CSV table of C-alpha atoms in Angstrom, one decimal:
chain,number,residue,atom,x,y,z
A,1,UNK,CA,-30.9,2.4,-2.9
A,2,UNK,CA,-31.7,1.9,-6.6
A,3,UNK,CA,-33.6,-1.3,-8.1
A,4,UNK,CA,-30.8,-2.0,-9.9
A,5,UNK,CA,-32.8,-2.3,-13.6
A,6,UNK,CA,-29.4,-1.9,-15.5
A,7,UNK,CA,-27.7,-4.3,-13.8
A,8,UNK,CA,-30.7,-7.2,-13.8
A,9,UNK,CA,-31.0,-6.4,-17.4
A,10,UNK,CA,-27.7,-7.5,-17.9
A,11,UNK,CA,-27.4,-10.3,-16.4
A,12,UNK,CA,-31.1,-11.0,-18.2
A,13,UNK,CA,-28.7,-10.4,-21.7
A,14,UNK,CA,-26.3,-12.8,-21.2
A,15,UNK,CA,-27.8,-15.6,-19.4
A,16,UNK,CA,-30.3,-15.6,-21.6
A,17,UNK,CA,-28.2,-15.5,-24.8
A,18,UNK,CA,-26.3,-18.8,-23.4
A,19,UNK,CA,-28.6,-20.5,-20.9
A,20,UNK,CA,-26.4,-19.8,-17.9
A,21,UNK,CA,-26.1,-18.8,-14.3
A,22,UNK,CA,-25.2,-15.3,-12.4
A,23,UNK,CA,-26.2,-13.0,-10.3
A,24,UNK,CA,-26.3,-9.5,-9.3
A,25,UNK,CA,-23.5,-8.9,-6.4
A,26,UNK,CA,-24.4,-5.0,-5.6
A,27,UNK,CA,-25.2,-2.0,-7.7
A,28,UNK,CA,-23.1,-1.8,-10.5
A,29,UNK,CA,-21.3,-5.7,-10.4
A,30,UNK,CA,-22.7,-8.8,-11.6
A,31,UNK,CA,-21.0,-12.2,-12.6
A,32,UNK,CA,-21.8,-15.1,-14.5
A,33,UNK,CA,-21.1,-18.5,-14.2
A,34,UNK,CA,-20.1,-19.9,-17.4
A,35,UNK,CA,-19.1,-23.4,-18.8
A,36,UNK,CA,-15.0,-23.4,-19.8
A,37,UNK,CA,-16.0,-23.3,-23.8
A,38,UNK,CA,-18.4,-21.0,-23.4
A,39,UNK,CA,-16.2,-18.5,-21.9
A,40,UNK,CA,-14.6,-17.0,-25.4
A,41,UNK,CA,-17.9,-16.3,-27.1
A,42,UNK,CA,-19.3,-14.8,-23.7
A,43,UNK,CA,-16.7,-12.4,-23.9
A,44,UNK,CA,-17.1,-11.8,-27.7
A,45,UNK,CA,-20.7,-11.4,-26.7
A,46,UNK,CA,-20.4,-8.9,-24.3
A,47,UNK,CA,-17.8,-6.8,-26.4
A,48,UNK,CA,-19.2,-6.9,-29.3
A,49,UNK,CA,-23.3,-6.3,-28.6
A,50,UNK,CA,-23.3,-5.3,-24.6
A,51,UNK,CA,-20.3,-2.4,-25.1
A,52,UNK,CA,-18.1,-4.2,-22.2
A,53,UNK,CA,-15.5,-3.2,-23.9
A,54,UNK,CA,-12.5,-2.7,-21.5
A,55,UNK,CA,-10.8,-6.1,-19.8
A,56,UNK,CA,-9.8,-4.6,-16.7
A,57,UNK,CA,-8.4,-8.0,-14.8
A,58,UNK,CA,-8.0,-11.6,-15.4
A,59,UNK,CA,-6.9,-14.0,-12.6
A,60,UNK,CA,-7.0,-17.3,-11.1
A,61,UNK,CA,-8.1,-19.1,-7.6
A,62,UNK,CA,-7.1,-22.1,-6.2
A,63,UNK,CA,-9.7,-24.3,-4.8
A,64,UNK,CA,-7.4,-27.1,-4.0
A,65,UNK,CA,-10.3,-28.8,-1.7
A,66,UNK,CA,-12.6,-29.3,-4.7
A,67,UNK,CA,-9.6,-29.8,-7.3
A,68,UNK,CA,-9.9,-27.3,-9.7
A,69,UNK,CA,-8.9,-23.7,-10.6
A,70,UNK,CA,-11.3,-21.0,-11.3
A,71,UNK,CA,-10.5,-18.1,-13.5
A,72,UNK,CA,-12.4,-14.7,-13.1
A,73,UNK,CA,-12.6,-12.6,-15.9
A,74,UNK,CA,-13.1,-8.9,-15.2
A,75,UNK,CA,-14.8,-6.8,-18.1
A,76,UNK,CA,-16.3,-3.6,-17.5
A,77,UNK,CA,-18.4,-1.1,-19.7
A,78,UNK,CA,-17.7,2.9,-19.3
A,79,UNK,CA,-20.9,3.8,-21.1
A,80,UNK,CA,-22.9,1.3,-18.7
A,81,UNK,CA,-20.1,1.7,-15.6
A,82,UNK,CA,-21.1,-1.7,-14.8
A,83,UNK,CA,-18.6,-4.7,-13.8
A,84,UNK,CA,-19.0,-7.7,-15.3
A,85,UNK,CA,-17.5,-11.3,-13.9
A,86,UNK,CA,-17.1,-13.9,-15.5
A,87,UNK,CA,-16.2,-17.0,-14.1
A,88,UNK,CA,-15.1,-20.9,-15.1
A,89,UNK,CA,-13.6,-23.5,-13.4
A,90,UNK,CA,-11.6,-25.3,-14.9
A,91,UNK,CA,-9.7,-29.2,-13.9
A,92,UNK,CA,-6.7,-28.6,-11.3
A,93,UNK,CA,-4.5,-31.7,-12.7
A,94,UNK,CA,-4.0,-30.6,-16.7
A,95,UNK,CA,-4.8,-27.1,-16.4
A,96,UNK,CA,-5.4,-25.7,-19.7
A,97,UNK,CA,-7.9,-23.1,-20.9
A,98,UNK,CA,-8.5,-21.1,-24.0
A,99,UNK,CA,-6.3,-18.2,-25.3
A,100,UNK,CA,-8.0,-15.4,-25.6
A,101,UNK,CA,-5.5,-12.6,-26.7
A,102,UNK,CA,-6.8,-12.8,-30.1
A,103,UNK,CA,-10.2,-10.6,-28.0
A,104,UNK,CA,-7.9,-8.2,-26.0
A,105,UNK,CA,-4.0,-8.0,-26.4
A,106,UNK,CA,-4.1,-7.0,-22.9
A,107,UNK,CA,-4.7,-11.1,-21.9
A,108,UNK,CA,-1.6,-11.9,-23.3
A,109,UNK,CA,0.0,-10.2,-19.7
A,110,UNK,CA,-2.1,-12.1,-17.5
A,111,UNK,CA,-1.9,-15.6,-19.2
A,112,UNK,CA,1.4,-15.0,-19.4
A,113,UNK,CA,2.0,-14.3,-15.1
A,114,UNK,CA,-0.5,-17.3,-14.7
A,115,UNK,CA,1.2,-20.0,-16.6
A,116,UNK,CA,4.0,-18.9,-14.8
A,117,UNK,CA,2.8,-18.8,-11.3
A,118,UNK,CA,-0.2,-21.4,-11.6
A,119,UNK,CA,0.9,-23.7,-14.0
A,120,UNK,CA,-2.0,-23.5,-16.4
A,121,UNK,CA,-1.4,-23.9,-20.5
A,122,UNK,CA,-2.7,-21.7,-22.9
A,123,UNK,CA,-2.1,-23.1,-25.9
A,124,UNK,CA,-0.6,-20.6,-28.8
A,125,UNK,CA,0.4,-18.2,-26.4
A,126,UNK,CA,3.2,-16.0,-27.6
A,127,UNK,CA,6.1,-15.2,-24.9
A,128,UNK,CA,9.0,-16.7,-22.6
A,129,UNK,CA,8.1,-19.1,-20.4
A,130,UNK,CA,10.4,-17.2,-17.8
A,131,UNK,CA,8.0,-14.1,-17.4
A,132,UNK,CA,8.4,-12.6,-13.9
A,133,UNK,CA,10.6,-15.5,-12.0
A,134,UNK,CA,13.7,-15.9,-13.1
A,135,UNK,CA,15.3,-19.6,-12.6
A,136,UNK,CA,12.8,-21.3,-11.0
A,137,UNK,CA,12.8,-25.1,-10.9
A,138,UNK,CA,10.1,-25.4,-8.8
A,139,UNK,CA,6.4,-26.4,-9.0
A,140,UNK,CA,4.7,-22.6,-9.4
A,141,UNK,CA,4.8,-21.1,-6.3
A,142,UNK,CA,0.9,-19.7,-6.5
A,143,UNK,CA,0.1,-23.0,-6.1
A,144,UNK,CA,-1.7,-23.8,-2.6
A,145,UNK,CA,0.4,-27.2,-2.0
A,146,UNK,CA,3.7,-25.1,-2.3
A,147,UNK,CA,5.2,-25.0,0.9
A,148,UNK,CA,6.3,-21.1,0.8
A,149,UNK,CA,7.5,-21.0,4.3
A,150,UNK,CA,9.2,-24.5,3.8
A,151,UNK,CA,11.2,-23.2,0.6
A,152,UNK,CA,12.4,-20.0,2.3
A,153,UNK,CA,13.7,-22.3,5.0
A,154,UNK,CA,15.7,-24.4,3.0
A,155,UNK,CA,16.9,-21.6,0.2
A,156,UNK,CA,17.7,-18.4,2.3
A,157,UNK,CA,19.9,-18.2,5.6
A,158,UNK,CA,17.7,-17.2,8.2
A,159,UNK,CA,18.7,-15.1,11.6
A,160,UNK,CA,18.6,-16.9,14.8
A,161,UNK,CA,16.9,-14.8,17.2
A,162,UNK,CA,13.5,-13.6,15.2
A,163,UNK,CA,11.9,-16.2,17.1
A,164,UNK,CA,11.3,-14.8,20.3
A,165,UNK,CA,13.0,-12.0,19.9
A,166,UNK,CA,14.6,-12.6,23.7
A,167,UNK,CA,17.7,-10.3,23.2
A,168,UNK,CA,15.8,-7.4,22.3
A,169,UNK,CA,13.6,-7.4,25.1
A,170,UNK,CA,15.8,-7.7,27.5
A,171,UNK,CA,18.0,-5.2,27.0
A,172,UNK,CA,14.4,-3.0,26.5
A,173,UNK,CA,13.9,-4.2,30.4
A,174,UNK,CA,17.3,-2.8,31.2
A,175,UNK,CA,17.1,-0.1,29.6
A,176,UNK,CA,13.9,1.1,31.2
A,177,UNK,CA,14.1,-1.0,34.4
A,178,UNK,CA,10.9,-2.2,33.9
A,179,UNK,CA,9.6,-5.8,32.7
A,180,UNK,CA,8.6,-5.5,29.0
A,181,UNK,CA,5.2,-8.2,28.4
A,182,UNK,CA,5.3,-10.8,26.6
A,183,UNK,CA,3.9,-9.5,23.7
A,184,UNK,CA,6.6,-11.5,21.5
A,185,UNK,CA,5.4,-14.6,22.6
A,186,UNK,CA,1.4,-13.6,22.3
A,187,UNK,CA,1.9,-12.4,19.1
A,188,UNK,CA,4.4,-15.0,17.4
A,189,UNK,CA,3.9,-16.8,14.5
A,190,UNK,CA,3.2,-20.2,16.4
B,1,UNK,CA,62.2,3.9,10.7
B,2,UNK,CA,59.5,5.4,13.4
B,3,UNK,CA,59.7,8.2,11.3
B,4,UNK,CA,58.0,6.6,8.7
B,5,UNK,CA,55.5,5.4,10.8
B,6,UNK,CA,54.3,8.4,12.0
B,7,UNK,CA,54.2,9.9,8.5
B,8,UNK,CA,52.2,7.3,7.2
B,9,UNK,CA,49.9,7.4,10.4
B,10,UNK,CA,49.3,11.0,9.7
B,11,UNK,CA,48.6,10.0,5.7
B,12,UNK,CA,46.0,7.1,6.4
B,13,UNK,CA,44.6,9.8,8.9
B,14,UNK,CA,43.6,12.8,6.4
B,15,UNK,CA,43.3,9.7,3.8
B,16,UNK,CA,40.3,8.5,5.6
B,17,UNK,CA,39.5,12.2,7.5
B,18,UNK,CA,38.8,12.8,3.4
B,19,UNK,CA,36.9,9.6,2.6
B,20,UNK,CA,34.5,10.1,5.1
B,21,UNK,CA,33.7,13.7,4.7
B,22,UNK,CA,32.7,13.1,1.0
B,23,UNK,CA,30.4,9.8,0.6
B,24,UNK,CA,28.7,9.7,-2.8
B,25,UNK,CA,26.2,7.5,-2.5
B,26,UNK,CA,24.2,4.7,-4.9
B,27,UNK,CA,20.8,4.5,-3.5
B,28,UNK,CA,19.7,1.4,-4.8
B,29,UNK,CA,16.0,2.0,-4.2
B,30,UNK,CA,14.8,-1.9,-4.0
B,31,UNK,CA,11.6,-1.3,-1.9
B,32,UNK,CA,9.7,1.0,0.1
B,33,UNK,CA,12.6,2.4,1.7
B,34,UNK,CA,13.7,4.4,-1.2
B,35,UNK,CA,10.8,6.5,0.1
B,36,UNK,CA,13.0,8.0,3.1
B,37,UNK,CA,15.7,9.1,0.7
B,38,UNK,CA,14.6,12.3,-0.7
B,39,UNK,CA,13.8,13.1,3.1
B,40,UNK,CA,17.1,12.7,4.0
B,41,UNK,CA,18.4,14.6,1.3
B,42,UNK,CA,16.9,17.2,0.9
B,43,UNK,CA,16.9,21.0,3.5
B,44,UNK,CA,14.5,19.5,6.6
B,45,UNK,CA,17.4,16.4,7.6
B,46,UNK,CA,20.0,18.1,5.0
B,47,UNK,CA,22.6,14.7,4.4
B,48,UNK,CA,24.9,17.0,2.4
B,49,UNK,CA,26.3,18.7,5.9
B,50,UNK,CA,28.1,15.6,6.5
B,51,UNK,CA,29.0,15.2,3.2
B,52,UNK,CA,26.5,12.2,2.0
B,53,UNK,CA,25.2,13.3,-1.4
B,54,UNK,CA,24.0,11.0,-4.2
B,55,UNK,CA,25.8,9.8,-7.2
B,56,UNK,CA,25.0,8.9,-10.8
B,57,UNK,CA,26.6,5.5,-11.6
B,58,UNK,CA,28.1,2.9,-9.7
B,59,UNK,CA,31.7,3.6,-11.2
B,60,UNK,CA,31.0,6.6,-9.2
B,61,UNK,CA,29.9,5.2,-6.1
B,62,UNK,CA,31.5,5.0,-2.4
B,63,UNK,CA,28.8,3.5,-0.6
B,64,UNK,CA,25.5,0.9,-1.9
B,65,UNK,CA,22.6,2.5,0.0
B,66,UNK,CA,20.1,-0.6,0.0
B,67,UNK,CA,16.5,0.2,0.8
B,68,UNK,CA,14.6,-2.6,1.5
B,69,UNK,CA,13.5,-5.9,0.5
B,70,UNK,CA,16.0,-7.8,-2.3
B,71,UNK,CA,13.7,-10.5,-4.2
B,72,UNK,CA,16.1,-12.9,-6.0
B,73,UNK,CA,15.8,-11.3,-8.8
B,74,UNK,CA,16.9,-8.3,-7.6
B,75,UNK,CA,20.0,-9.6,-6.1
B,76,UNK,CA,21.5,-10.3,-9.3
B,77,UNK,CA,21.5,-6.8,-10.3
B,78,UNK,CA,22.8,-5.6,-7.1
B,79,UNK,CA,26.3,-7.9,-7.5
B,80,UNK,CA,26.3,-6.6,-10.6
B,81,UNK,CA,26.3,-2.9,-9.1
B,82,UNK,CA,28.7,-3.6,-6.6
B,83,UNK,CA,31.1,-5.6,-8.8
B,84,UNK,CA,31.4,-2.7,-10.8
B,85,UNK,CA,32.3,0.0,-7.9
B,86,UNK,CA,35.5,0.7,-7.4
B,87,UNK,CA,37.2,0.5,-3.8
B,88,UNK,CA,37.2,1.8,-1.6
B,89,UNK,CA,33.3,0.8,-1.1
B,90,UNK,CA,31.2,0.4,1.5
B,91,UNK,CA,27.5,-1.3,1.8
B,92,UNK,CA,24.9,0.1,3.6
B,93,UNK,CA,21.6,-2.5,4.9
B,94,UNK,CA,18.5,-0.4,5.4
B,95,UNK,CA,15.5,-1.6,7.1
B,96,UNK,CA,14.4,-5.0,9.1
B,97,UNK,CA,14.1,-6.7,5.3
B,98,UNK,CA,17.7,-6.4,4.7
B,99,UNK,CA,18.9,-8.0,8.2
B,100,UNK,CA,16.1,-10.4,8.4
B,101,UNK,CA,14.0,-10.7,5.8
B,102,UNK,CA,11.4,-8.5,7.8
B,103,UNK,CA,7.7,-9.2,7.0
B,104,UNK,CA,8.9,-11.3,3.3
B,105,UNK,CA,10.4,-13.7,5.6
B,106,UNK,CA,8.5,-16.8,4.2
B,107,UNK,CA,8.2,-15.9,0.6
B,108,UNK,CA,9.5,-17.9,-2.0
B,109,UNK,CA,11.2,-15.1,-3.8
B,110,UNK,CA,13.2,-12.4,-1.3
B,111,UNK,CA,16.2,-13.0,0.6
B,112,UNK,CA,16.8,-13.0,4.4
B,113,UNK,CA,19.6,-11.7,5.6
B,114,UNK,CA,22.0,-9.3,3.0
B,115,UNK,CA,25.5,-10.5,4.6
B,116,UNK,CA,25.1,-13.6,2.8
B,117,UNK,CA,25.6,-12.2,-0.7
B,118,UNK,CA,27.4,-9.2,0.1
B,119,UNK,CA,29.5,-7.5,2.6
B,120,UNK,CA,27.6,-5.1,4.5
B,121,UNK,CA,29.2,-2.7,6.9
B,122,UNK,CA,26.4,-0.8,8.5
B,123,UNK,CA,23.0,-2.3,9.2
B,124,UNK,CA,20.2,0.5,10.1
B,125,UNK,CA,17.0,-1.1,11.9
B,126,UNK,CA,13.6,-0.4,11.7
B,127,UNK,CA,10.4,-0.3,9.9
B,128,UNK,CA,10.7,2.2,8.5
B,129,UNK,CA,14.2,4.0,9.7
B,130,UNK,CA,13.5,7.4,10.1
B,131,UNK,CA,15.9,10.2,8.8
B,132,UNK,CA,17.7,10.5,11.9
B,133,UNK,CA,18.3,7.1,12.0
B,134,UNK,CA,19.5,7.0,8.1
B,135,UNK,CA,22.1,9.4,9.5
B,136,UNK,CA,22.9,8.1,12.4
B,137,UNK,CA,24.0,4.9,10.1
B,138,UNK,CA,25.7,6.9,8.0
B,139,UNK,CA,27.2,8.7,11.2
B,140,UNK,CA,28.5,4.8,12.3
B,141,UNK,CA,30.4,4.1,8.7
B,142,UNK,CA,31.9,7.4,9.1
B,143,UNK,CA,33.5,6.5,12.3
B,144,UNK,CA,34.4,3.2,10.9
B,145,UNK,CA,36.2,4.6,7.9
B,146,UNK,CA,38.1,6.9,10.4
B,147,UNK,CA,39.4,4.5,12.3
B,148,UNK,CA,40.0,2.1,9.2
B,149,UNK,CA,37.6,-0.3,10.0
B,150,UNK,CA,35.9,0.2,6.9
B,151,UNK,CA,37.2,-2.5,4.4
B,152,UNK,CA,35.0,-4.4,3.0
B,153,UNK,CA,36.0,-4.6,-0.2
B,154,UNK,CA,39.0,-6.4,0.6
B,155,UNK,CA,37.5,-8.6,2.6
B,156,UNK,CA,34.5,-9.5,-0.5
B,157,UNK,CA,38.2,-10.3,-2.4
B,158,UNK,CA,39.8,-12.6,0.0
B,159,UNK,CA,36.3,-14.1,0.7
B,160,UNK,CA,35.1,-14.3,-2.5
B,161,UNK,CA,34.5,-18.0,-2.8
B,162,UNK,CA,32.1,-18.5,0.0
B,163,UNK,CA,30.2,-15.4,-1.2
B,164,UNK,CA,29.9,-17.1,-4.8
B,165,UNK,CA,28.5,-20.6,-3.1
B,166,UNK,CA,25.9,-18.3,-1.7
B,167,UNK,CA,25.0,-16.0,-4.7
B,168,UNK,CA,25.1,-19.2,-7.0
B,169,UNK,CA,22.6,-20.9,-4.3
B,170,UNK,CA,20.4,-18.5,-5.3
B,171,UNK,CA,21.4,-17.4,-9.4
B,172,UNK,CA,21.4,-21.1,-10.9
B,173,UNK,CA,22.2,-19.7,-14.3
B,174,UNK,CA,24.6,-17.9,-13.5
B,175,UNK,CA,25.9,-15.7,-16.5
B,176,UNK,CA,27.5,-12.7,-14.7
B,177,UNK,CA,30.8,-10.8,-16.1
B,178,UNK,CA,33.9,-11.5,-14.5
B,179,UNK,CA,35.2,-7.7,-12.8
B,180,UNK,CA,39.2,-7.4,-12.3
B,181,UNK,CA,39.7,-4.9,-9.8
């Protein structure tokens, strides 16, 4: 459609500013790969000389396979109406990564729900650890090695029957006087 | 002596004939269920013919209309709401998520199954219930307050220790005000 001049000129901007990697996604999105120290100034970068001014999302991924988190930083532009990414990985076993509320207030929210639900530190953040769980003794539950199905199991009284869903089908086939497939069984969870 | 039987058969029956024709109702709008509500209220389905309308507070309240999923966090506020009602009371399930957990079966943060923590009286099924079937449940509790079926609140009373092991399972700090009835 378009040759995408705005958006390559971006990415031109910053990786050239701090020697790193990106690339152009589609029209109108582009991310960067960026070193966990670099990420602050990036962002000050961008707001400051590019106009990216709005933080629109910031959340995190769990790459358990390769041990480490990656957090995506989502800053956009209305006078350029271009997306920006920005993306770090950081270490999976002592998560901690720099605060950056001091940029946009807004990130105060998000470190906030992901220190609760990841695990990950940002030191001098302001707030209660308990943010959106309430109680919870457990390792954060966003985490890919905790068991969610296994928890629910053991905390909450489950129904007998949802398995199968036997009961239900037969009275269907009594009802109707006709055999009901065995679409419980195609379609179960197993 | 069998005269005062009779009498008092004839006071329980426009007692409850009276209870049952005016329900005010506390819809606690938990998830998407609350979404069927104003349906149901309102002049296509018209609740207010049998005498279901909505009330303010839970003071106020004859029946706990739940709509949908409870998340633990949740549940704490409901007790709280049906501590405070005063008796008689009724609870009303709504939707697969009360009765089974529904879809949030497996997630770390919503309940399965609402008899647990609370007594519940009617269950209404589905994914969303429709309407009709909101009023059809409705329908049920009626019957089961005419015939004097209906008393959960005395049972939550006598039982009120095994529902506590339950709620506290799932409130570890549990800092809740103590209601006399």
């Amino acid at each position: 459609m378009t040759d995408l001049v705005k958006e390559n000129k971006l990415l031109d901007a910053v990786s050239q500013a701090f020697k790193i990697k990106g690339k152009v996604i589609r029209n109108r999105r582009v991310e960067v790969y960026a070193d966990k120290n670099m990420v602050s100034s990036i962002l000050l970068f961008a707001k400051k000389q590019l106009g990216y001014i709005h933080m629109a999302h910031m959340t995190c991924v769990d790459w358990i396979d390769q041990g480490e988190f990656e957090l995506v930083y989502t800053i956009y532009s209305p006078i350029e109406k271009i997306t920006l990414f920005v993306k770090t990985r950081i270490d999976r076993e002592n998560p901690e990564m720099e605060n950056i509320d001091s940029i946009w207030d807004q990130a105060n929210t998000y470190e906030r729900e992901m220190r609760e639900m990841f695990g990950i530190e940002f030191p001098g953040l302001v707030g209660e650890h308990d943010f959106i769980l309430e109680d919870w003794d457990q390792i954060p539950p966003m985490r890919k090695e905790f068991d969610t199905h296994k928890y629910s199991a053991e905390t909450f009284f489950s129904r007998p029957g949802r398995e199968d869903a036997k009961e239900v089908r037969d009275e269907l086939s009594k009802r109707s006087g006709t055999i009901v497939p065995d679409f419980a069984k195609k379609y179960s969870r197993e | 002596m069998e005269n005062d039987k009779n009498s008092q058969k004839i006071v329980d029956y426009i007692q409850n004939f009276s209870r049952k024709h005016s329900l005010f109702v506390l819809a606690y709008g938990t998830g998407c269920g609350a979404i069927e509500i104003p349906a149901t209220m309102t002049s296509r389905y018209d609740a207010e013919r049998f005498g279901i309308r909505g009330a303010a507070t839970p003071r106020q309240a004859d029946v706990l209309l739940i709509t949908g999923y409870l998340s633990t966090k949740t549940l704490k506020r409901v007790i709280r709401v049906y501590e405070q009602m005063q008796e008689p009371k009724y609870v009303i399930g709504f939707g697969s998520c009360t009765i089974n957990g529904g879809m949030y079966y497996d997630s770390y943060n919503t309940i399965n199954g609402l008899d647990q923590y609370l007594p519940v009286d009617v269950y209404i099924n589905g994914c969303m219930p429709r309407p009709e079937s909101v009023i059809s449940g409705f329908v049920k509790l009626q019957e089961l307050i005419q015939d004097g079926k209906a008393n959960n609140g005395e049972k939550y009373r006598e039982n009120l220790e095994h529902y506590r092991t339950n709620q506290k399972k799932i409130i570890k700090n549990w800092k809740m005000p103590d209601y006399n009835w």
